Backbone as numpy.savetxt, mean C-alpha at the origin, in Angstrom:
# Nx Ny Nz CAx CAy CAz Cx Cy Cz
56.25 -41.52 11.91 56.24 -40.25 11.22 55.17 -40.24 10.16
54.78 -39.01 9.70 53.64 -38.86 8.80 53.99 -39.26 7.39
52.97 -39.67 6.66 53.16 -39.98 5.26 53.70 -41.36 5.01
53.92 -42.16 6.03 54.47 -43.50 5.82 53.34 -44.51 5.76
53.62 -45.63 5.32 52.66 -46.71 5.27 52.00 -46.80 3.91
51.27 -47.87 3.72 50.62 -48.11 2.46 49.50 -47.08 2.27
49.42 -46.48 1.14 48.40 -45.49 0.84 48.79 -44.14 1.40
49.64 -44.09 2.37 50.13 -42.84 2.95 49.02 -41.90 3.37
49.35 -40.90 4.08 48.38 -39.88 4.50 48.98 -38.52 4.23
48.17 -37.54 4.23 48.64 -36.18 3.96 49.43 -35.67 5.15
50.32 -34.73 4.92 51.04 -34.15 6.04 50.07 -33.44 6.98
50.42 -33.32 8.20 49.58 -32.69 9.21 49.42 -31.21 8.88
48.24 -30.67 9.21 48.01 -29.25 8.97 48.16 -28.45 10.26
48.57 -29.11 11.31 48.75 -28.36 12.56 50.12 -27.73 12.57
50.25 -26.66 13.31 51.53 -25.98 13.44 51.98 -25.42 12.12
53.19 -25.79 11.68 53.75 -25.26 10.44 53.57 -26.21 9.30
52.52 -27.03 9.29 52.28 -28.08 8.31 52.13 -27.56 6.91
51.10 -28.06 6.24 50.90 -27.86 4.81 50.95 -26.40 4.41
50.11 -25.52 4.96 50.12 -24.11 4.61 50.40 -23.24 5.83
50.75 -23.83 6.88 50.98 -23.08 8.10 49.68 -22.67 8.75
48.61 -23.39 8.47 47.29 -23.04 8.99 47.02 -23.74 10.31
45.96 -23.34 10.96 45.57 -23.94 12.23 44.89 -25.27 12.00
44.65 -25.97 13.09 43.93 -27.23 13.03 42.52 -26.94 12.54
42.03 -27.77 11.68 40.68 -27.60 11.16 40.67 -26.85 9.84
41.80 -26.37 9.37 41.83 -25.61 8.13 41.43 -26.47 6.94
41.73 -27.76 6.99 41.38 -28.63 5.87 39.87 -28.80 5.77
39.16 -28.73 6.90 37.71 -28.88 6.85 37.00 -27.55 6.70
37.72 -26.43 6.94 37.14 -25.10 6.82 38.01 -24.25 5.89
37.90 -24.45 4.58 38.80 -23.82 3.62 38.72 -22.30 3.60
37.62 -21.71 4.05 37.53 -20.25 4.03 38.51 -19.61 5.00
38.91 -20.36 6.03 39.90 -19.80 6.96 41.25 -19.66 6.27
41.60 -20.63 5.46 42.88 -20.61 4.77 42.92 -19.44 3.78
41.83 -19.22 3.10 41.80 -18.19 2.07 41.56 -16.80 2.65
41.27 -16.71 3.93 41.06 -15.41 4.56 39.68 -14.83 4.27
38.75 -15.64 3.81 37.40 -15.17 3.54 36.65 -15.10 4.85
35.96 -13.99 5.09 35.29 -13.80 6.37 33.90 -14.42 6.40
33.26 -14.53 5.26 31.89 -15.04 5.24 31.88 -16.54 5.47
30.89 -16.97 6.22 30.72 -18.40 6.47 29.88 -18.96 5.32
30.27 -20.09 4.76 29.46 -20.64 3.68 28.07 -21.01 4.18
27.06 -20.73 3.35 25.70 -21.05 3.74 25.05 -19.99 4.61
25.79 -19.02 5.08 25.23 -18.00 5.96 24.78 -16.76 5.18
25.28 -16.56 3.97 24.95 -15.36 3.21 23.53 -15.39 2.67
22.91 -16.57 2.60 21.56 -16.65 2.07 20.52 -16.81 3.18
20.89 -16.50 4.40 19.93 -16.59 5.51 18.85 -15.54 5.36
17.66 -15.89 5.73 16.52 -14.97 5.68 15.73 -15.11 6.96
15.04 -14.02 7.33 14.12 -14.06 8.46 12.73 -13.68 7.95
11.73 -14.22 8.60 10.35 -13.91 8.22 9.86 -12.73 9.05
9.23 -11.79 8.36 8.65 -10.62 9.02 7.23 -10.43 8.51
6.42 -9.72 9.29 5.07 -9.35 8.87 5.06 -7.85 8.72
4.67 -7.36 7.55 4.66 -5.92 7.29 3.51 -5.25 8.03
3.81 -4.13 8.70 2.81 -3.35 9.41 2.20 -2.32 8.46
2.99 -1.88 7.48 2.56 -0.87 6.51 2.84 -1.40 5.11
2.17 -0.82 4.12 2.52 -1.12 2.73 3.94 -0.62 2.52
4.77 -1.44 1.88 6.16 -1.05 1.67 6.54 -1.34 0.23
7.02 -0.32 -0.52 7.34 -0.51 -1.94 8.33 -1.64 -2.17
8.09 -2.42 -3.19 8.95 -3.51 -3.63 9.07 -4.65 -2.62
8.26 -4.62 -1.56 8.34 -5.68 -0.56 6.99 -6.34 -0.35
5.94 -5.54 -0.20 4.62 -6.12 -0.03 3.65 -5.14 0.59
2.48 -5.67 0.93 1.43 -4.86 1.51 1.25 -5.18 2.98
0.53 -4.33 3.66 0.27 -4.48 5.09 -0.32 -5.86 5.35
0.26 -6.58 6.32 -0.23 -7.91 6.67 0.46 -9.03 5.93
1.25 -8.73 4.91 1.97 -9.78 4.17 3.14 -10.29 5.00
3.37 -11.60 4.91 4.56 -12.18 5.54 5.60 -12.36 4.45
6.76 -11.76 4.63 7.83 -11.82 3.64 9.13 -12.22 4.31
10.07 -12.67 3.50 11.38 -13.02 4.02 12.39 -11.99 3.53
13.22 -11.51 4.46 14.26 -10.53 4.14 15.55 -10.94 4.84
16.63 -10.29 4.51 17.89 -10.55 5.19 17.81 -10.06 6.63
18.47 -10.75 7.54 18.36 -10.40 8.96 18.76 -8.96 9.28
19.81 -8.47 8.64 20.27 -7.11 8.93 19.27 -6.06 8.48
18.60 -6.30 7.37 17.60 -5.37 6.86 16.43 -5.28 7.84
16.02 -6.44 8.35 14.92 -6.45 9.33 15.37 -5.81 10.64
16.52 -6.24 11.15 17.01 -5.80 12.45 17.37 -4.31 12.47
17.97 -3.82 11.41 18.49 -2.45 11.41 17.55 -1.41 10.83
16.58 -1.83 10.01 15.73 -0.84 9.38 14.23 -1.11 9.56
13.75 -2.24 9.05 12.31 -2.47 9.01 11.66 -2.50 10.39
12.25 -3.23 11.33 11.65 -3.34 12.67 11.82 -2.04 13.47
13.02 -1.43 13.55 13.14 -0.18 14.33 12.32 0.97 13.78
12.14 1.03 12.45 11.38 2.11 11.84 9.87 1.80 11.82
9.48 0.69 12.45 8.08 0.28 12.60 7.38 0.06 11.25
8.15 -0.51 10.30 7.55 -0.93 9.03 7.11 -2.39 9.11
7.72 -3.15 10.05 7.44 -4.57 10.14 7.70 -5.07 11.56
7.22 -6.28 11.83 7.52 -6.99 13.08 7.97 -8.39 12.70
8.72 -9.03 13.61 9.13 -10.40 13.34 7.91 -11.31 13.31
7.95 -12.33 12.48 6.79 -13.19 12.25 6.68 -14.25 13.35
6.32 -13.83 14.55 6.05 -14.78 15.62 4.60 -15.24 15.48
4.23 -16.22 16.24 2.86 -16.74 16.16 1.86 -15.64 16.50
2.16 -14.86 17.56 1.25 -13.79 17.98 1.13 -12.71 16.91
2.28 -12.28 16.36 2.25 -11.23 15.34 1.55 -11.69 14.06
1.78 -12.95 13.69 1.09 -13.47 12.50 -0.41 -13.41 12.70
-0.86 -13.90 13.85 -2.31 -13.92 14.12 -2.88 -12.51 14.14
-2.19 -11.59 14.81 -2.69 -10.22 14.94 -2.81 -9.53 13.58
-1.74 -9.57 12.79 -1.74 -8.82 11.54 -2.49 -9.51 10.42
-2.62 -10.84 10.46 -3.43 -11.51 9.45 -4.91 -11.25 9.69
-5.32 -11.14 10.96 -6.71 -10.79 11.27 -6.98 -9.37 10.78
-6.04 -8.44 11.05 -6.21 -7.07 10.57 -6.25 -7.03 9.05
-5.43 -7.85 8.40 -5.41 -7.87 6.94 -6.75 -8.36 6.40
-7.33 -9.39 7.03 -8.61 -9.89 6.54 -9.71 -8.85 6.75
-9.64 -8.10 7.86 -10.61 -7.02 8.08 -10.45 -5.93 7.03
-9.20 -5.61 6.68 -8.95 -4.62 5.63 -9.50 -5.09 4.28
-9.32 -6.38 3.99 -9.81 -6.92 2.72 -11.34 -6.86 2.66
-12.00 -7.14 3.79 -13.47 -7.05 3.84 -13.90 -5.60 3.59
-13.20 -4.65 4.22 -13.52 -3.23 4.02 -13.30 -2.83 2.56
-12.23 -3.31 1.93 -11.96 -3.01 0.53 -13.07 -3.54 -0.37
-13.51 -4.77 -0.10 -14.58 -5.36 -0.89 -15.87 -4.56 -0.74
-16.16 -4.10 0.48 -17.35 -3.29 0.73 -17.25 -1.96 -0.03
-16.06 -1.34 -0.01 -15.87 -0.09 -0.74 -16.02 -0.29 -2.25
-15.53 -1.42 -2.77 -15.69 -1.70 -4.19 -17.17 -1.88 -4.55
-17.90 -2.56 -3.67 -19.33 -2.76 -3.91 -20.05 -1.42 -3.94
-19.71 -0.54 -2.99 -20.33 0.79 -2.96 -19.96 1.60 -4.20
-18.72 1.46 -4.66 -18.29 2.20 -5.85 -19.06 1.76 -7.09
-19.27 0.46 -7.22 -20.04 -0.06 -8.37 -21.47 0.44 -8.29
-22.04 0.42 -7.09 -23.41 0.91 -6.91 -23.49 2.41 -7.23
-22.49 3.19 -6.80 -22.47 4.62 -7.08 -22.38 4.88 -8.58
-21.58 4.07 -9.29 -21.47 4.22 -10.75 -22.81 4.00 -11.43
-23.55 3.00 -10.96 -24.87 2.73 -11.56 -25.81 3.91 -11.35
-25.78 4.48 -10.16 -26.64 5.64 -9.87 -26.23 6.83 -10.72
-24.92 7.06 -10.83 -24.43 8.21 -11.60 -24.77 8.08 -13.08
-24.76 6.86 -13.62 -25.11 6.65 -15.02 -26.57 7.03 -15.28
-27.44 6.71 -14.33 -28.87 7.00 -14.50 -29.21 8.45 -14.17
-28.34 9.12 -13.47 -28.61 10.49 -13.03 -28.55 11.44 -14.21
-29.64 12.12 -14.49 -29.68 13.02 -15.64 -29.37 14.45 -15.23
-29.99 14.90 -14.14 -29.83 16.30 -13.76 -30.00 16.44 -12.24
-29.29 17.37 -11.68 -29.50 17.75 -10.27 -30.03 19.18 -10.31
-31.19 19.39 -9.71 -31.84 20.70 -9.78 -31.75 21.40 -8.43
-31.41 22.68 -8.50 -31.39 23.54 -7.32 -32.39 24.67 -7.53
-33.25 24.90 -6.55 -34.19 26.04 -6.60 -33.64 27.09 -5.65
-33.28 28.24 -6.22 -32.62 29.29 -5.44 -33.32 30.64 -5.64
-33.16 31.49 -4.64 -33.65 32.87 -4.76 -32.67 33.67 -5.60
-33.23 34.58 -6.43 -32.35 35.37 -7.29 -32.94 36.76 -7.53
-32.13 37.62 -8.11 -32.57 38.98 -8.44 -33.33 38.95 -9.77
-33.81 40.13 -10.19 -34.51 40.22 -11.48 -33.58 39.93 -12.65
-32.26 40.11 -12.44 -31.28 39.85 -13.50 -30.78 38.40 -13.48
-31.46 37.52 -12.76 -31.11 36.10 -12.65 -29.78 35.83 -11.94
-29.36 36.74 -11.07 -28.16 36.54 -10.27 -28.60 36.02 -8.91
-27.99 34.93 -8.47 -28.38 34.32 -7.20 -27.97 35.20 -6.02
-28.78 35.17 -4.97 -28.40 35.87 -3.74 -27.25 35.15 -3.04
-27.19 33.86 -3.19 -26.08 33.07 -2.66 -25.33 32.46 -3.82
-24.92 31.21 -3.67 -24.28 30.51 -4.78 -24.43 29.00 -4.56
-24.24 28.25 -5.61 -24.25 26.80 -5.52 -22.80 26.35 -5.57
-22.39 25.62 -4.54 -20.99 25.21 -4.42 -20.87 23.69 -4.55
-19.63 23.23 -4.56 -19.36 21.79 -4.62 -19.95 21.09 -3.40
-19.96 21.76 -2.27 -20.54 21.18 -1.05 -22.04 20.94 -1.21
-22.75 21.89 -1.87 -24.18 21.71 -2.14 -24.42 20.52 -3.07
-23.59 20.40 -4.10 -23.72 19.30 -5.05 -23.44 17.97 -4.33
-22.43 17.97 -3.48 -22.08 16.77 -2.71 -23.27 16.33 -1.84
-23.93 17.28 -1.20 -25.09 16.96 -0.35 -26.23 16.37 -1.18
-26.48 16.93 -2.37 -27.54 16.41 -3.23 -27.21 14.99 -3.72
-25.94 14.74 -4.04 -25.54 13.40 -4.45 -25.71 12.40 -3.30
-25.39 12.84 -2.08 -25.54 11.96 -0.92 -27.00 11.57 -0.71
-27.92 12.52 -0.96 -29.35 12.21 -0.85 -29.78 11.16 -1.86
-29.06 11.10 -2.99 -29.39 10.12 -4.03 -28.63 8.81 -3.84
-27.78 8.75 -2.79 -27.06 7.51 -2.48 -25.65 7.42 -3.01
-25.09 8.54 -3.43 -23.72 8.55 -3.94 -22.84 9.37 -3.00
-21.88 8.71 -2.36 -20.96 9.40 -1.47 -19.68 9.73 -2.24
-19.43 11.02 -2.47 -18.21 11.46 -3.14 -17.55 12.53 -2.28
-16.25 12.65 -2.43 -15.52 13.71 -1.74 -15.81 15.03 -2.43
-15.76 16.10 -1.67 -15.99 17.43 -2.24 -14.97 17.74 -3.33
-13.74 17.24 -3.13 -12.67 17.49 -4.11 -12.90 16.73 -5.42
-13.81 15.73 -5.43 -14.11 14.97 -6.65 -15.06 15.72 -7.56
-15.65 16.81 -7.05 -16.57 17.61 -7.85 -15.76 18.77 -8.43
-15.51 18.71 -9.72 -14.61 19.66 -10.36 -15.36 20.91 -10.82
-15.75 21.69 -9.85 -16.49 22.93 -10.11 -15.48 24.07 -10.13
-15.21 24.67 -11.30 -14.16 25.69 -11.38 -14.44 26.91 -10.50
-15.71 27.30 -10.42 -16.09 28.42 -9.54 -17.54 28.22 -9.12
-17.93 28.89 -8.07 -19.29 28.75 -7.57 -20.29 29.22 -8.64
-21.42 28.54 -8.68 -22.47 28.92 -9.63 -23.27 30.06 -9.01
-23.34 31.20 -9.72 -23.97 32.39 -9.17 -25.11 32.93 -10.02
-25.47 32.19 -11.08 -26.56 32.64 -11.96 -27.48 31.48 -12.29
-28.71 31.82 -12.64 -29.69 30.83 -13.09 -29.20 30.24 -14.40
-29.36 28.93 -14.58 -28.97 28.30 -15.83 -28.62 26.84 -15.65
-28.17 26.23 -16.75 -27.75 24.83 -16.73 -26.23 24.77 -16.89
-25.61 23.86 -16.14 -24.15 23.75 -16.13 -23.76 22.29 -16.19
-22.70 21.99 -16.93 -22.12 20.64 -16.95 -20.96 20.63 -15.97
-21.04 19.73 -15.00 -19.99 19.66 -13.97 -19.39 18.26 -13.98
-18.07 18.15 -14.22 -17.42 16.83 -14.16 -17.28 16.38 -12.70
-17.68 15.14 -12.46 -17.59 14.56 -11.11 -16.89 13.22 -11.22
-15.91 12.99 -10.36 -15.21 11.72 -10.32 -15.89 10.83 -9.28
-16.44 9.72 -9.74 -17.12 8.77 -8.84 -16.09 8.06 -7.96
-16.54 7.40 -6.88 -15.61 6.68 -6.01 -14.77 5.63 -6.73
-15.28 5.09 -7.83 -14.52 4.08 -8.59 -13.42 4.71 -9.44
-13.45 6.04 -9.59 -12.47 6.73 -10.43 -13.03 7.10 -11.79
-14.23 6.65 -12.09 -14.88 6.97 -13.36 -15.37 8.41 -13.33
-15.18 9.13 -14.44 -15.61 10.53 -14.51 -16.96 10.62 -15.22
-17.85 11.40 -14.63 -19.17 11.63 -15.20 -19.38 13.13 -15.34
-20.03 13.54 -16.44 -20.45 14.94 -16.60 -21.91 15.00 -16.20
-22.17 15.66 -15.09 -23.52 15.75 -14.55 -24.06 17.15 -14.83
-25.33 17.22 -15.28 -25.95 18.50 -15.55 -26.53 19.06 -14.26
-26.13 20.28 -13.94 -26.65 20.99 -12.77 -27.57 22.07 -13.29
-28.82 22.04 -12.85 -29.79 23.03 -13.29 -30.17 23.91 -12.10
-29.95 25.22 -12.26 -30.30 26.17 -11.21 -31.51 26.96 -11.71
-32.63 26.87 -10.96 -33.86 27.54 -11.38 -34.33 28.48 -10.27
-35.26 29.40 -10.64 -35.82 30.36 -9.66 -36.69 29.63 -8.69
-36.57 30.02 -7.44 -37.47 29.49 -6.42 -38.73 30.37 -6.41
-39.90 29.71 -6.28 -41.14 30.45 -6.10 -41.83 30.77 -7.31
């Protein structure tokens, strides 16, 4: 019978033993307490590679670790990420390095554009006008953009903050946001043609 002998042993946990638990309850205490989580399983993580920039997680091409359910139920089905297999790592890390090269090239162009904009004193337009100095056409942000492009500065039309089209002869200060984000006030001079 149990519990006899020198040093004795604990009563059996099978059947109606110590707590009425099943065999193995002594080695798996969470079964006795009715806890559903397996110890050591709550901190499991899976590696994923982000396909898009994702707030609070990382940028496109980053390999991050998340909980399996988050990856399985949201990130992968919604095409925000893929599992970090050898093929996916290679594919997205190559794309990330190409993106980084493009970013560096854009930064270089932005610095170069800033240097040109600093030296730029005036952009002159020669236009036809009436005797009252009213232009037959107008000077628009698109015209200014084209003149800047000729000088080596590529800016979006929306970066030229021209409140309204220029319709008269004269000098105008026009704020322009360079590709780097720096704002410059450029003088636009509209003169008579001929």
